[in-house]
Amino acid sequence: MPQIPEKIHELTVGQLAARSGAAVSALHFYESKGLISSRRTPGNQRRYSRDTLRRVAFVRAAQRVGIPLATIREALAELPEERTPTREDWARLSENWRAELDERIKQLNRLRDHLTDCIGCGCLSLATCVLSNPHDAFGERAAGSRLWVERKGCDGKA
């Protein structure tokens, strides 16, 4: 990993990509989504403050565990712009996601535990399938196949 001298306070997009391990196109995407920001030089080149390295690391770590970009953006909006985020800042933000991740882990465990039965039966019936319709949740609300209708919305559009 290339080292950047301490006296350099701003990074080019290439330097940021090399240090963070993110592709230049990913950095441009993150910027377009408001996850990171840059300033423009008189020659219209992007320059990123050094603390952007930590923000990119945070975005990539959050993405790896399945946190949606909109949620990541909301979390980053709570961080100070004038200083590098601290370990305490990151701990506070990531703590908010613990319950969501715990629920995802439960769902994955349920999927793993029922996958063999599901493949064995092959039905994927909305009436009885523990994966598609756990505890017959759709049957309690209405008769017939409701999963498709509810996903599309009341106006019939996905």
GROMACS .gro file of C-alpha atoms in nm:
model
  158
    1MET     CA    1   0.000   0.000   0.000
    2PRO     CA    2   0.154   0.332  -0.101
    3GLN     CA    3   0.237   0.567   0.182
    4ILE     CA    4   0.136   0.931   0.158
    5PRO     CA    5   0.357   1.180   0.340
    6GLU     CA    6   0.199   1.342   0.646
    7LYS     CA    7   0.252   1.688   0.500
    8ILE     CA    8  -0.001   1.609   0.226
    9HIS     CA    9  -0.343   1.700   0.363
   10GLU     CA   10  -0.547   1.626   0.053
   11LEU     CA   11  -0.551   1.318  -0.166
   12THR     CA   12  -0.616   1.278  -0.536
   13VAL     CA   13  -0.877   1.024  -0.635
   14GLY     CA   14  -0.596   0.790  -0.742
   15GLN     CA   15  -0.422   0.820  -0.406
   16LEU     CA   16  -0.750   0.764  -0.223
   17ALA     CA   17  -0.821   0.457  -0.437
   18ALA     CA   18  -0.473   0.314  -0.378
   19ARG     CA   19  -0.486   0.367  -0.002
   20SER     CA   20  -0.848   0.258   0.051
   21GLY     CA   21  -0.855  -0.036  -0.189
   22ALA     CA   22  -1.170   0.101  -0.352
   23ALA     CA   23  -1.186   0.149  -0.727
   24VAL     CA   24  -1.189   0.504  -0.860
   25SER     CA   25  -1.536   0.437  -1.004
   26ALA     CA   26  -1.655   0.327  -0.657
   27LEU     CA   27  -1.522   0.650  -0.505
   28HIS     CA   28  -1.703   0.855  -0.769
   29PHE     CA   29  -2.019   0.655  -0.694
   30TYR     CA   30  -1.981   0.712  -0.319
   31GLU     CA   31  -1.943   1.082  -0.385
   32SER     CA   32  -2.250   1.091  -0.610
   33LYS     CA   33  -2.449   0.927  -0.327
   34GLY     CA   34  -2.328   1.177  -0.067
   35LEU     CA   35  -2.116   0.928   0.128
   36ILE     CA   36  -1.791   1.120   0.077
   37SER     CA   37  -1.711   1.466  -0.054
   38SER     CA   38  -1.429   1.643  -0.231
   39ARG     CA   39  -1.334   1.988  -0.335
   40ARG     CA   40  -1.238   2.084  -0.690
   41THR     CA   41  -0.909   2.242  -0.786
   42PRO     CA   42  -0.895   2.529  -1.038
   43GLY     CA   43  -0.822   2.254  -1.295
   44ASN     CA   44  -1.146   2.075  -1.188
   45GLN     CA   45  -0.964   1.783  -1.024
   46ARG     CA   46  -1.106   1.621  -0.713
   47ARG     CA   47  -0.922   1.654  -0.383
   48TYR     CA   48  -1.022   1.457  -0.075
   49SER     CA   49  -0.928   1.535   0.284
   50ARG     CA   50  -0.730   1.261   0.460
   51ASP     CA   51  -1.022   1.170   0.688
   52THR     CA   52  -1.202   1.046   0.375
   53LEU     CA   53  -0.989   0.732   0.407
   54ARG     CA   54  -1.171   0.644   0.729
   55ARG     CA   55  -1.508   0.727   0.578
   56VAL     CA   56  -1.441   0.497   0.283
   57ALA     CA   57  -1.329   0.220   0.520
   58PHE     CA   58  -1.652   0.267   0.717
   59VAL     CA   59  -1.867   0.256   0.401
   60ARG     CA   60  -1.698  -0.060   0.276
   61ALA     CA   61  -1.725  -0.235   0.614
   62ALA     CA   62  -2.093  -0.142   0.644
   63GLN     CA   63  -2.160  -0.265   0.290
   64ARG     CA   64  -1.991  -0.599   0.367
   65VAL     CA   65  -2.244  -0.666   0.643
   66GLY     CA   66  -2.535  -0.561   0.424
   67ILE     CA   67  -2.617  -0.213   0.550
   68PRO     CA   68  -2.801  -0.018   0.275
   69LEU     CA   69  -2.623   0.288   0.133
   70ALA     CA   70  -2.905   0.518   0.243
   71THR     CA   71  -2.856   0.404   0.603
   72ILE     CA   72  -2.480   0.449   0.572
   73ARG     CA   73  -2.531   0.802   0.437
   74GLU     CA   74  -2.757   0.889   0.732
   75ALA     CA   75  -2.492   0.764   0.974
   76LEU     CA   76  -2.212   0.956   0.803
   77ALA     CA   77  -2.421   1.273   0.815
   78GLU     CA   78  -2.395   1.257   1.196
   79LEU     CA   79  -2.014   1.267   1.185
   80PRO     CA   80  -1.821   1.590   1.219
   81GLU     CA   81  -1.683   1.743   0.899
   82GLU     CA   82  -1.414   1.944   1.075
   83ARG     CA   83  -1.225   1.650   1.228
   84THR     CA   84  -1.135   1.290   1.168
   85PRO     CA   85  -1.402   1.066   1.322
   86THR     CA   86  -1.290   0.891   1.639
   87ARG     CA   87  -1.327   0.531   1.751
   88GLU     CA   88  -1.612   0.649   1.975
   89ASP     CA   89  -1.790   0.805   1.676
   90TRP     CA   90  -1.771   0.478   1.485
   91ALA     CA   91  -1.877   0.272   1.788
   92ARG     CA   92  -2.186   0.490   1.841
   93LEU     CA   93  -2.292   0.459   1.478
   94SER     CA   94  -2.231   0.086   1.448
   95GLU     CA   95  -2.417   0.017   1.773
   96ASN     CA   96  -2.734   0.145   1.607
   97TRP     CA   97  -2.706  -0.137   1.351
   98ARG     CA   98  -2.660  -0.421   1.601
   99ALA     CA   99  -3.032  -0.509   1.625
  100GLU     CA  100  -3.071  -0.507   1.247
  101LEU     CA  101  -2.772  -0.736   1.205
  102ASP     CA  102  -2.893  -0.968   1.482
  103GLU     CA  103  -3.229  -1.000   1.303
  104ARG     CA  104  -3.052  -1.077   0.975
  105ILE     CA  105  -2.846  -1.345   1.146
  106LYS     CA  106  -3.166  -1.502   1.285
  107GLN     CA  107  -3.320  -1.503   0.937
  108LEU     CA  108  -3.011  -1.663   0.785
  109ASN     CA  109  -3.006  -1.928   1.058
  110ARG     CA  110  -3.374  -2.004   0.991
  111LEU     CA  111  -3.303  -2.030   0.621
  112ARG     CA  112  -3.011  -2.265   0.682
  113ASP     CA  113  -3.213  -2.481   0.920
  114HIS     CA  114  -3.509  -2.517   0.681
  115LEU     CA  115  -3.324  -2.525   0.349
  116THR     CA  116  -3.285  -2.903   0.337
  117ASP     CA  117  -3.654  -2.958   0.407
  118CYS     CA  118  -3.751  -2.705   0.144
  119ILE     CA  119  -3.530  -2.854  -0.126
  120GLY     CA  120  -3.656  -3.199  -0.030
  121CYS     CA  121  -4.021  -3.105  -0.065
  122GLY     CA  122  -3.982  -2.875  -0.364
  123CYS     CA  123  -4.325  -2.721  -0.317
  124LEU     CA  124  -4.249  -2.362  -0.215
  125SER     CA  125  -4.620  -2.347  -0.137
  126LEU     CA  126  -4.731  -2.019   0.012
  127ALA     CA  127  -4.972  -2.215   0.226
  128THR     CA  128  -4.718  -2.442   0.396
  129CYS     CA  129  -4.361  -2.339   0.310
  130VAL     CA  130  -4.164  -2.233   0.617
  131LEU     CA  131  -3.935  -2.019   0.400
  132SER     CA  132  -4.186  -1.836   0.179
  133ASN     CA  133  -4.463  -1.809   0.435
  134PRO     CA  134  -4.340  -1.866   0.790
  135HIS     CA  135  -4.621  -1.935   1.040
  136ASP     CA  136  -4.873  -1.889   0.753
  137ALA     CA  137  -4.854  -1.510   0.796
  138PHE     CA  138  -5.017  -1.445   0.458
  139GLY     CA  139  -5.302  -1.689   0.524
  140GLU     CA  140  -5.400  -1.494   0.835
  141ARG     CA  141  -5.446  -1.172   0.636
  142ALA     CA  142  -5.633  -1.297   0.329
  143ALA     CA  143  -5.710  -1.603   0.122
  144GLY     CA  144  -5.504  -1.689  -0.185
  145SER     CA  145  -5.159  -1.580  -0.286
  146ARG     CA  146  -5.099  -1.240  -0.127
  147LEU     CA  147  -4.718  -1.226  -0.141
  148TRP     CA  148  -4.702  -1.104  -0.501
  149VAL     CA  149  -4.979  -0.846  -0.460
  150GLU     CA  150  -4.824  -0.697  -0.145
  151ARG     CA  151  -4.480  -0.664  -0.303
  152LYS     CA  152  -4.618  -0.482  -0.606
  153GLY     CA  153  -4.811  -0.223  -0.407
  154CYS     CA  154  -5.168  -0.108  -0.423
  155ASP     CA  155  -5.129   0.061  -0.763
  156GLY     CA  156  -5.009  -0.265  -0.927
  157LYS     CA  157  -4.657  -0.132  -0.996
  158ALA     CA  158  -4.342  -0.288  -0.856
   0.00000   0.00000   0.00000
